[in-house]
Short mmCIF file of C-alpha atoms in Angstrom, two decimals:
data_model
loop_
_atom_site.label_atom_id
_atom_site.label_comp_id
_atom_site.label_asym_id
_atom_site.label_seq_id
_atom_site.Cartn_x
_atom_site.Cartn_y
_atom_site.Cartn_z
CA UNK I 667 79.80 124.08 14.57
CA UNK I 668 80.98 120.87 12.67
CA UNK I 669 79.52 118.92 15.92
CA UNK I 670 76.10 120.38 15.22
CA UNK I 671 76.01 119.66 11.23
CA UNK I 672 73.51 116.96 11.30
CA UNK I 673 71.06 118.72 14.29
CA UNK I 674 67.80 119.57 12.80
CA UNK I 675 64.71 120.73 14.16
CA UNK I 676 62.43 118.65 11.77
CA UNK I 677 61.48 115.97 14.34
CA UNK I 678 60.83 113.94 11.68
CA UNK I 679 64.46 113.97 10.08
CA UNK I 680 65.83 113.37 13.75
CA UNK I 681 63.81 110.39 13.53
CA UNK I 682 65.25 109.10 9.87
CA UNK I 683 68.77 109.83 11.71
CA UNK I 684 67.90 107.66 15.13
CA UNK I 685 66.76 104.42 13.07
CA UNK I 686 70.05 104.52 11.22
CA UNK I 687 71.31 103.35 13.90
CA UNK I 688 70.15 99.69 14.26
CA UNK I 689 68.93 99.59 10.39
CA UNK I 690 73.05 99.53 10.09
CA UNK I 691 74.54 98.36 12.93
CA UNK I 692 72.47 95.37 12.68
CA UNK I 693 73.74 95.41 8.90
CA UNK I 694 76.93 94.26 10.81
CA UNK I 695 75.59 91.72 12.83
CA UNK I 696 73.99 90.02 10.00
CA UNK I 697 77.02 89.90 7.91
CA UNK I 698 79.51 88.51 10.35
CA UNK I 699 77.09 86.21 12.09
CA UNK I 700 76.30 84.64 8.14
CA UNK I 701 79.87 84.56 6.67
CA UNK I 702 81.82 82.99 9.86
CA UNK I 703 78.74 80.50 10.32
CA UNK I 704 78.79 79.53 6.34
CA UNK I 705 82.77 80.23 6.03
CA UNK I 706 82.99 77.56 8.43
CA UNK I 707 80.07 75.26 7.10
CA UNK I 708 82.21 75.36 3.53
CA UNK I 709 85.08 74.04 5.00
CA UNK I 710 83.33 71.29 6.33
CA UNK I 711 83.10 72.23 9.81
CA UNK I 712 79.97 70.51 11.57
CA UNK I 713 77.51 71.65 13.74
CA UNK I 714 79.58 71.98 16.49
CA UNK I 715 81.87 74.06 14.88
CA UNK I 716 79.08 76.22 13.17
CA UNK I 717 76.95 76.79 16.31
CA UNK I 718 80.51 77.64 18.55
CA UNK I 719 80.11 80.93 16.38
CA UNK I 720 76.73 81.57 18.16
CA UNK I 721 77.23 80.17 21.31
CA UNK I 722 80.62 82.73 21.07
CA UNK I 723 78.05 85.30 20.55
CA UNK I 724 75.83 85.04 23.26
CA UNK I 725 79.03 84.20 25.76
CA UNK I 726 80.16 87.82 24.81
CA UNK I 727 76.23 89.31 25.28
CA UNK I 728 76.18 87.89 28.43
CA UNK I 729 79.65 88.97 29.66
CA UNK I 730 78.66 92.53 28.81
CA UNK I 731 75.02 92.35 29.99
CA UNK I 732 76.16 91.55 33.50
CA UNK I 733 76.82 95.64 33.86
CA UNK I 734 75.66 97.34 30.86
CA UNK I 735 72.79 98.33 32.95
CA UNK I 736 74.70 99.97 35.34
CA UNK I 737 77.17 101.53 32.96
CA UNK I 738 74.74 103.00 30.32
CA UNK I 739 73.86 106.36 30.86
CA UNK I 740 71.67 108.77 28.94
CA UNK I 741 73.92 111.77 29.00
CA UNK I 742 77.27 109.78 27.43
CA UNK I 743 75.23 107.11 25.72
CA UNK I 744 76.48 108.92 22.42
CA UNK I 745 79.88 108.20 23.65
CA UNK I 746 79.53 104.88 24.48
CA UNK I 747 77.93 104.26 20.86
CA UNK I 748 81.16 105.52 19.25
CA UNK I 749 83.02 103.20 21.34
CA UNK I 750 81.49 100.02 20.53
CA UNK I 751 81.28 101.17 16.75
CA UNK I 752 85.49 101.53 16.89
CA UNK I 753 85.55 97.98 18.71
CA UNK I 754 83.71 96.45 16.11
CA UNK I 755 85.50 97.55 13.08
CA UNK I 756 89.32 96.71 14.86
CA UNK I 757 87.59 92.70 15.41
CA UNK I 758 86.24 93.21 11.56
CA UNK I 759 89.39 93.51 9.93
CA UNK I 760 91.11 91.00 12.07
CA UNK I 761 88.37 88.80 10.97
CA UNK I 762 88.81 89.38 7.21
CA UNK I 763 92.13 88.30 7.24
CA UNK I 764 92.05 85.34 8.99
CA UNK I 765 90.59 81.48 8.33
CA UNK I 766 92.01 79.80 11.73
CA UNK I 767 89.03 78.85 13.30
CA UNK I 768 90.14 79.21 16.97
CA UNK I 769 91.33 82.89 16.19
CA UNK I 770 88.02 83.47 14.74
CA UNK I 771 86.03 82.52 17.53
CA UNK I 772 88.25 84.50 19.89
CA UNK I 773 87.87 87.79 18.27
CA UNK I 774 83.69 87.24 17.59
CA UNK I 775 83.47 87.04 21.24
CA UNK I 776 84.62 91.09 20.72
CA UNK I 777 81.50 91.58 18.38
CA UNK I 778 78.58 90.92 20.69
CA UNK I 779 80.30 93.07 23.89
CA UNK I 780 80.73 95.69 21.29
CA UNK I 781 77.21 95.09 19.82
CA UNK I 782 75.58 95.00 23.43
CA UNK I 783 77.29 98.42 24.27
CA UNK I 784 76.26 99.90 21.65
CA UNK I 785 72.32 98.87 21.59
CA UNK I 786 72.08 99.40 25.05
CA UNK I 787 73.63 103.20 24.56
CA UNK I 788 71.33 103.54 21.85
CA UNK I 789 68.09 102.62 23.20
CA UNK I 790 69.07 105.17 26.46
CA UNK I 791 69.82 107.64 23.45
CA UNK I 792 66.41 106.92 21.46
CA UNK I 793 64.14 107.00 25.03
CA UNK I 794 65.53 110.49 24.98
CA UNK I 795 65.39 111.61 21.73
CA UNK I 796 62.73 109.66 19.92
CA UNK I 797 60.43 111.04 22.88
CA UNK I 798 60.21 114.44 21.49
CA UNK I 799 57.68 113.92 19.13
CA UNK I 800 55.59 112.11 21.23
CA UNK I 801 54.92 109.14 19.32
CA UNK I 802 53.03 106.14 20.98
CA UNK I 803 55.15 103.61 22.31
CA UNK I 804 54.03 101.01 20.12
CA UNK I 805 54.91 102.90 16.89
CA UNK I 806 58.36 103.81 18.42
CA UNK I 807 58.90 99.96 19.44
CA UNK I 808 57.60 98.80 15.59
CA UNK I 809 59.87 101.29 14.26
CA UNK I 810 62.65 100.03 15.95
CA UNK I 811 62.35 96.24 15.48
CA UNK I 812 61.71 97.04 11.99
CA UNK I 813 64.68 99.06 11.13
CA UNK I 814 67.20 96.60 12.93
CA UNK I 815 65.54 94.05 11.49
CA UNK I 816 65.80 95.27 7.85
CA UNK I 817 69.76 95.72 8.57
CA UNK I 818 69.92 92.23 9.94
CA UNK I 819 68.09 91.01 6.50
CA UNK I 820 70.42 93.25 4.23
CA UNK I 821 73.47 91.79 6.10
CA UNK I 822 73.04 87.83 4.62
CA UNK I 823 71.86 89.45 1.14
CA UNK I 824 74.85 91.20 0.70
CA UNK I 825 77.50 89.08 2.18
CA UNK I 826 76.13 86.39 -0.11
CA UNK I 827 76.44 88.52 -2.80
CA UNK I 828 79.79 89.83 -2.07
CA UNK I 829 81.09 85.60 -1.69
CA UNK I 830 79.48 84.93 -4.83
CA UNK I 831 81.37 88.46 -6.93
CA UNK I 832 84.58 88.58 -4.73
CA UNK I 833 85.20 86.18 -1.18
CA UNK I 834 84.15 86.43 2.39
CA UNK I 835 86.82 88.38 3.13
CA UNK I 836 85.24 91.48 1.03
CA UNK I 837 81.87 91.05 3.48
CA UNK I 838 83.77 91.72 6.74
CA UNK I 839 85.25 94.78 4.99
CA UNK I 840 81.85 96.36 3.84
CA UNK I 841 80.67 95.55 7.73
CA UNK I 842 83.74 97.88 8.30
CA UNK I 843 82.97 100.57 6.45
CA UNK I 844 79.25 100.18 7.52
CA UNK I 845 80.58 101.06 10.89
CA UNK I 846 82.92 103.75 10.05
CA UNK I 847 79.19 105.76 8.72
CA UNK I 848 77.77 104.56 11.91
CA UNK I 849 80.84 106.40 14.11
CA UNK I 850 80.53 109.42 11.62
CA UNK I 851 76.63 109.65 12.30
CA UNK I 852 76.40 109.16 15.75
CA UNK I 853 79.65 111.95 16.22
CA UNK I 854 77.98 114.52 13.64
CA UNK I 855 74.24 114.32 15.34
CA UNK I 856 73.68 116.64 17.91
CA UNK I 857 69.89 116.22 19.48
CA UNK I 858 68.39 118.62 21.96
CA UNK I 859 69.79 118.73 25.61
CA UNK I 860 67.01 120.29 26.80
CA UNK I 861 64.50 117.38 25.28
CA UNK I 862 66.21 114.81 26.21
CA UNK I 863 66.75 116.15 29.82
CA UNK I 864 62.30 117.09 29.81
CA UNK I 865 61.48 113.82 27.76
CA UNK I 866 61.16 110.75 30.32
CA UNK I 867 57.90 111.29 32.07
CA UNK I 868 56.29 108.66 34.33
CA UNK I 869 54.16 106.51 32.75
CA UNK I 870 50.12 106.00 34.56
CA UNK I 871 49.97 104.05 37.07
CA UNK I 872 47.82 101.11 35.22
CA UNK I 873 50.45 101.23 32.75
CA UNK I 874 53.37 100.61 35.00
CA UNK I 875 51.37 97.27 36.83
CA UNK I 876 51.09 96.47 32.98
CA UNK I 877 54.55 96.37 32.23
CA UNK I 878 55.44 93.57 34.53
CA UNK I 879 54.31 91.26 31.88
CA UNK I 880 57.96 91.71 30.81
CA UNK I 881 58.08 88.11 32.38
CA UNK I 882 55.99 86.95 29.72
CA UNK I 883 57.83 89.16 27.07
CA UNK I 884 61.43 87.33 28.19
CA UNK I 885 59.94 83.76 28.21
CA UNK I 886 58.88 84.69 25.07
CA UNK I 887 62.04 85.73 23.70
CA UNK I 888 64.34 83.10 25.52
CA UNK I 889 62.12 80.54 23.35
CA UNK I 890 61.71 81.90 20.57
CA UNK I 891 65.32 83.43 19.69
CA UNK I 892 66.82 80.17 20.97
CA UNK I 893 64.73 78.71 18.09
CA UNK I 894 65.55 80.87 15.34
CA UNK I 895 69.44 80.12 16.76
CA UNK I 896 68.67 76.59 16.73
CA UNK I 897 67.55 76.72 13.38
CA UNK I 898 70.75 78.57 11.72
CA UNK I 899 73.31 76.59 13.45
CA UNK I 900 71.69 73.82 11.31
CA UNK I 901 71.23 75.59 8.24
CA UNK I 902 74.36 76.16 7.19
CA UNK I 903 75.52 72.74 7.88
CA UNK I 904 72.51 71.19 6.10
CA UNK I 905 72.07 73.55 3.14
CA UNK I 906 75.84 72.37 2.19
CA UNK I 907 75.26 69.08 2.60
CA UNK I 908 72.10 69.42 -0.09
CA UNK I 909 74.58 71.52 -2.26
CA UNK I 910 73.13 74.90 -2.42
CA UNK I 911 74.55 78.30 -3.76
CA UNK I 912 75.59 81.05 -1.56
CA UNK I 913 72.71 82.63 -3.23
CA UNK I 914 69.73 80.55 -1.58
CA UNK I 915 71.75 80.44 1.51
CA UNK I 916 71.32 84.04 2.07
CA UNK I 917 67.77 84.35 0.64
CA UNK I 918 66.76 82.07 3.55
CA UNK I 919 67.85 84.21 6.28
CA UNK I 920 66.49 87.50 4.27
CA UNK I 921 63.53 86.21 4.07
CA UNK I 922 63.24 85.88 7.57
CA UNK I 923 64.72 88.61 8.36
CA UNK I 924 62.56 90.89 6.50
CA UNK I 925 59.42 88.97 7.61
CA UNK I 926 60.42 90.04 10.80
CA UNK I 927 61.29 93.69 9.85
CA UNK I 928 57.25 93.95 7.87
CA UNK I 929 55.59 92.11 11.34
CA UNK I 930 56.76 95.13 13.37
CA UNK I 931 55.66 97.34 11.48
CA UNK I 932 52.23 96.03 11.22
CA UNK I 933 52.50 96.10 15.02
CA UNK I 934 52.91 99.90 15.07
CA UNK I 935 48.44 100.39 16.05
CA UNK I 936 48.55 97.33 17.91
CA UNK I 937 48.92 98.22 21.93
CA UNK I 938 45.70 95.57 22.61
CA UNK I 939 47.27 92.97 21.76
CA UNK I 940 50.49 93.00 23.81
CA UNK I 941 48.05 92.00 26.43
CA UNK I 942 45.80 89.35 25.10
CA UNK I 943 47.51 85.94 26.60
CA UNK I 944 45.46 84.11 23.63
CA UNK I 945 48.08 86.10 21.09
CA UNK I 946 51.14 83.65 22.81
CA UNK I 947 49.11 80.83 20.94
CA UNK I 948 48.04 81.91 18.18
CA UNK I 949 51.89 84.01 17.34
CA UNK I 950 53.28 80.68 18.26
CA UNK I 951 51.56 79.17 15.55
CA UNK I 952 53.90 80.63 13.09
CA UNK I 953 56.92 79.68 14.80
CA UNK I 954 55.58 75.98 14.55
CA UNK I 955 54.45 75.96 11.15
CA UNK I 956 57.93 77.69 10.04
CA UNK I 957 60.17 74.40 11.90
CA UNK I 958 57.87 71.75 10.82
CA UNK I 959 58.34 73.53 6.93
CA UNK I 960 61.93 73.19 7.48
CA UNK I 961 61.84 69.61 8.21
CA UNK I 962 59.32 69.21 5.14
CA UNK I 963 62.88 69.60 3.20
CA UNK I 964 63.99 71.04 -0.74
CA UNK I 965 61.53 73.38 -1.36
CA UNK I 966 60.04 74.57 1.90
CA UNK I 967 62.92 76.58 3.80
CA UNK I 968 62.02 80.13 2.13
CA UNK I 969 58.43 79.63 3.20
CA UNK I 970 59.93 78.47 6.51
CA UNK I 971 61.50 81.31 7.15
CA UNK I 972 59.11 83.53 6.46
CA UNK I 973 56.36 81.83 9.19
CA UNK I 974 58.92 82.17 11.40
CA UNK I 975 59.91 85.65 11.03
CA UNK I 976 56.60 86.18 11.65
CA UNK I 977 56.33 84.75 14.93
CA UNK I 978 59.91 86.34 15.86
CA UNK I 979 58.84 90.03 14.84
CA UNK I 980 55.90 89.85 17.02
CA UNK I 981 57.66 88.08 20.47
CA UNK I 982 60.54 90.92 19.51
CA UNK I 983 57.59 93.69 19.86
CA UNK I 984 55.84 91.74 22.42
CA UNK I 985 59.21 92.07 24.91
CA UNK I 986 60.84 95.44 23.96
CA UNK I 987 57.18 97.23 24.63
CA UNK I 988 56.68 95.84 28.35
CA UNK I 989 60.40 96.54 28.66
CA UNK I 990 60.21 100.23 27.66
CA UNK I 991 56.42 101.25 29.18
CA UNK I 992 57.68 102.67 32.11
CA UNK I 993 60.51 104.96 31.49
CA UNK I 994 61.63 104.87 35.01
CA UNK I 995 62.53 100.95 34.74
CA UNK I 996 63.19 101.05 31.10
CA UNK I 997 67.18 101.30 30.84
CA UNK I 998 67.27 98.04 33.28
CA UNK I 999 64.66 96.44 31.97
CA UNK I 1000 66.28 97.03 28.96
CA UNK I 1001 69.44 95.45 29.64
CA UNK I 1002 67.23 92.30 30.70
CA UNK I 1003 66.25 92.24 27.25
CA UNK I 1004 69.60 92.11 25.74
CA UNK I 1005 70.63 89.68 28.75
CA UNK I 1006 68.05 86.91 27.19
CA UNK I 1007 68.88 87.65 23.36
CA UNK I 1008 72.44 86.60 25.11
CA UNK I 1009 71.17 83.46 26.66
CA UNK I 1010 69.63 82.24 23.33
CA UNK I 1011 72.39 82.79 21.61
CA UNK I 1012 74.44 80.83 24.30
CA UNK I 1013 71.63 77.81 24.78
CA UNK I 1014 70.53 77.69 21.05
CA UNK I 1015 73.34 76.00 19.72
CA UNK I 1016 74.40 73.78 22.89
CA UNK I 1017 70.73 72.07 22.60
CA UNK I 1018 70.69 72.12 18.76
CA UNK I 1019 73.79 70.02 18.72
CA UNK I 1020 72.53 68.00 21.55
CA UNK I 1021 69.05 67.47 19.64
CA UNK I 1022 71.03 65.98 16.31
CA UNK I 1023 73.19 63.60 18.37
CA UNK I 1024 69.97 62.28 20.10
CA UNK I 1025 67.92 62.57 16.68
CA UNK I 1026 70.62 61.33 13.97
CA UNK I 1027 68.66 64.22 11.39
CA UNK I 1028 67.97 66.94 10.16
CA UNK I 1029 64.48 66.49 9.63
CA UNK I 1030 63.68 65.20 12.85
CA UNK I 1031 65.55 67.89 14.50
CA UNK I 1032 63.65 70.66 13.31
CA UNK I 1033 60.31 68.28 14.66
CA UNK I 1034 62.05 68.30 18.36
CA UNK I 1035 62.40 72.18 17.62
CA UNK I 1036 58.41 72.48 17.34
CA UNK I 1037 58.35 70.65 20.26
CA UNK I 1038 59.76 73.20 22.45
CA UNK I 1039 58.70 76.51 21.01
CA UNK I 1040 54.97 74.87 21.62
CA UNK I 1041 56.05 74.10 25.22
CA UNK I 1042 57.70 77.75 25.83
CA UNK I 1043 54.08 78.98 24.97
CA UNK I 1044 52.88 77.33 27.07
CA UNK I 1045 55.02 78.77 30.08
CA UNK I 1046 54.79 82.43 28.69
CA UNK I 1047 50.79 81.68 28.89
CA UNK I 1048 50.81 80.75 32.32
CA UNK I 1049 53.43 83.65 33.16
CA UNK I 1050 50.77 85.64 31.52
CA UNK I 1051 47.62 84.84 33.30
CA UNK I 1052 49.51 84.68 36.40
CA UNK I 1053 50.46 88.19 36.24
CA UNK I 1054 46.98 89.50 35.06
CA UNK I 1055 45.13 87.86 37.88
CA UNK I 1056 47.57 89.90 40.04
CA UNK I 1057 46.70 93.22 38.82
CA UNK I 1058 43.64 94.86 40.27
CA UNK I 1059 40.26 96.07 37.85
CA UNK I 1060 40.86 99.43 37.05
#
């Protein structure tokens, strides 16, 4: 009975339940990620140092990407969930009472293979589950990016605020307790066997040639979320060297953050434009505007931010949707997706440090950085029109 508490036929409650997933999980992610990056950036650890933390990251995403797709499965993924929540508060505490830096990066390694087990459960769980109601893909995609999106914009709001009232030790702890309501959510909420076993249907045949422009969504993605990781393993280096408070710190990366979390949601009536190769141009715009702001200096890095949350919200849309058209391919395709969030994490910091040896700045830096999201439109534009050309007129 106690198993069953939170089960409720109201599809839309089960709905409210599912997104309360990556709205706090991501909570997590945003906390650690911004108090080990600026932890370290306050002691007066340079890039290097600051961007191991992400690089760490997307070593560990990898690592567990290799064969999360062949280890996720619908009926356990609820399982699976509970054990990356109970991984990731045992590294949490460890991490709250500890300032060695080679310790540190040891255990965040633990976060993202905890992290990547339990996204890739969940999004097996929600192709089940959110199914049911038979919501358009696009709505169930905005949904999502905006809900773990929102999390990931709470997480730097709060662990600034938490430095600023009590020390970065007290942030870790609330991303503890965040997952302890995760664990007790996911063991509480009992959705419908027989749904989930009658909800993956194959998708129309046009619709399945359509989703191979999942090439363009992971181009996309690899350039776009190595940018965004580019620009925080700067940030937190460069906003102490101009002496700012916690407090702008961590209204940067909201602002971002929630940019991102509003652009999905706009994207919920937008299926058309997932397939308009002019859209890779014009989305990149943003991205571009947002790096060049950030070189523009004091003044200019809230705005920034926002332009580029912009342009990440949409490539975020643009690759989950082509990944999850065709239920049959999704949980793989899936698992691609989380593969290349990996890889930017791994490359973004590697070429960011690379870029301020070569550059000597900041400023310049973030110039370089416009560089190569224009170029990785480029190459998603091309993957693009390649693809359409192949399809045949329906």
């Amino acid at each position: 009975m106690a198993m069953e508490l939170l089960y409720f036929n109201n599809a839309k409650m089960n709905t409210w339940i599912i997104y309360f997933f990556p709205f706090a999980f991501d909570i997590i992610i945003g906390i650690s990620l911004f108090a080990s990056r600026h932890a370290l950036a306050e002691q007066g650890m340079g890039t290097r140092t600051v961007g191991s933390i992400v690089a760490i990251y997307g070593i560990g995403y990898i690592a567990a990407n290799l064969f999360m797709g062949k280890i996720i499965r619908p009926a356990y993924a609820r399982g699976q969930m509970l054990v990356g929540v109970a991984a990731v508060i045992i590294i949490l505490i460890v991490l709250a009472n500890t300032k060695q830096v080679r310790l540190i990066q040891i255990f965040f390694c633990g976060i993202p293979l905890a992290g990547s087990l339990f996204f890739n459960a969940f999004q097996s769980f929600m192709l089940g589950v959110d199914n049911t109601i038979a919501k358009p893909l696009t709505r169930t995609i905005a949904h999502y990016t905006f809900a773990w999106s929102l999390g990931f914009a709470i997480g730097p709001f709060l662990s600034s605020f938490l430095k600023s009232a009590i020390s970065w030790p007290a942030s870790y702890y609330a991303a503890a307790i965040t997952a302890a309501s995760i664990g007790l959510v996911a063991l509480l909420f009992k959705p419908s066997i027989r749904q989930i076993r009658e909800s993956v249907k194959p998708s129309p045949p046009v619709m399945q040639k359509k989703a191979s422009l999942s090439v363009s969504g992971w181009i996309g993605v690899l350039i776009g979320w190595t940018g965004w990781n580019m620009l925080v393993t700067y940030w937190p280096v460069h906003a102490q060297l101009l002496g700012f408070k916690i407090g702008i710190k961590g209204l940067v990366e909201f602002s971002f953050a929630i940019t991102q979390a509003l652009t999905g949601l706009f994207l919920a009536r937008m299926t058309p434009a997932y397939y308009m190769r002019k859209n890779f141009a014009i989305i990149t715009i943003f991205g571009i505007g947002g790096a060049l702001l950030f070189s523009a200096g004091i003044g200019f890095f809230v705005v920034g931010a926002v332009l580029f949350g912009i342009y990440s919200g949409n490539f975020l849309c643009n690759m989950m949707f082509h990944a999850s058209v065709d239920p049959e391919k999704a949980v793989k395709r899936i698992a691609i997706n989380e593969l290349c969030i990996g890889i930017s994490f791994l490359c973004a910091p590697v070429l960011a440090t690379l870029i301020k040896m070569a550059t000597g700045n900041f400023a310049a830096s973030y110039v370089c950085l416009a560089v190569f999201l224009l170029l990785g439109a480029a190459a998603q534009f091309i993957a693009a029109r390649r693809t359409l050309a192949a399809l045949p007129l329906s």
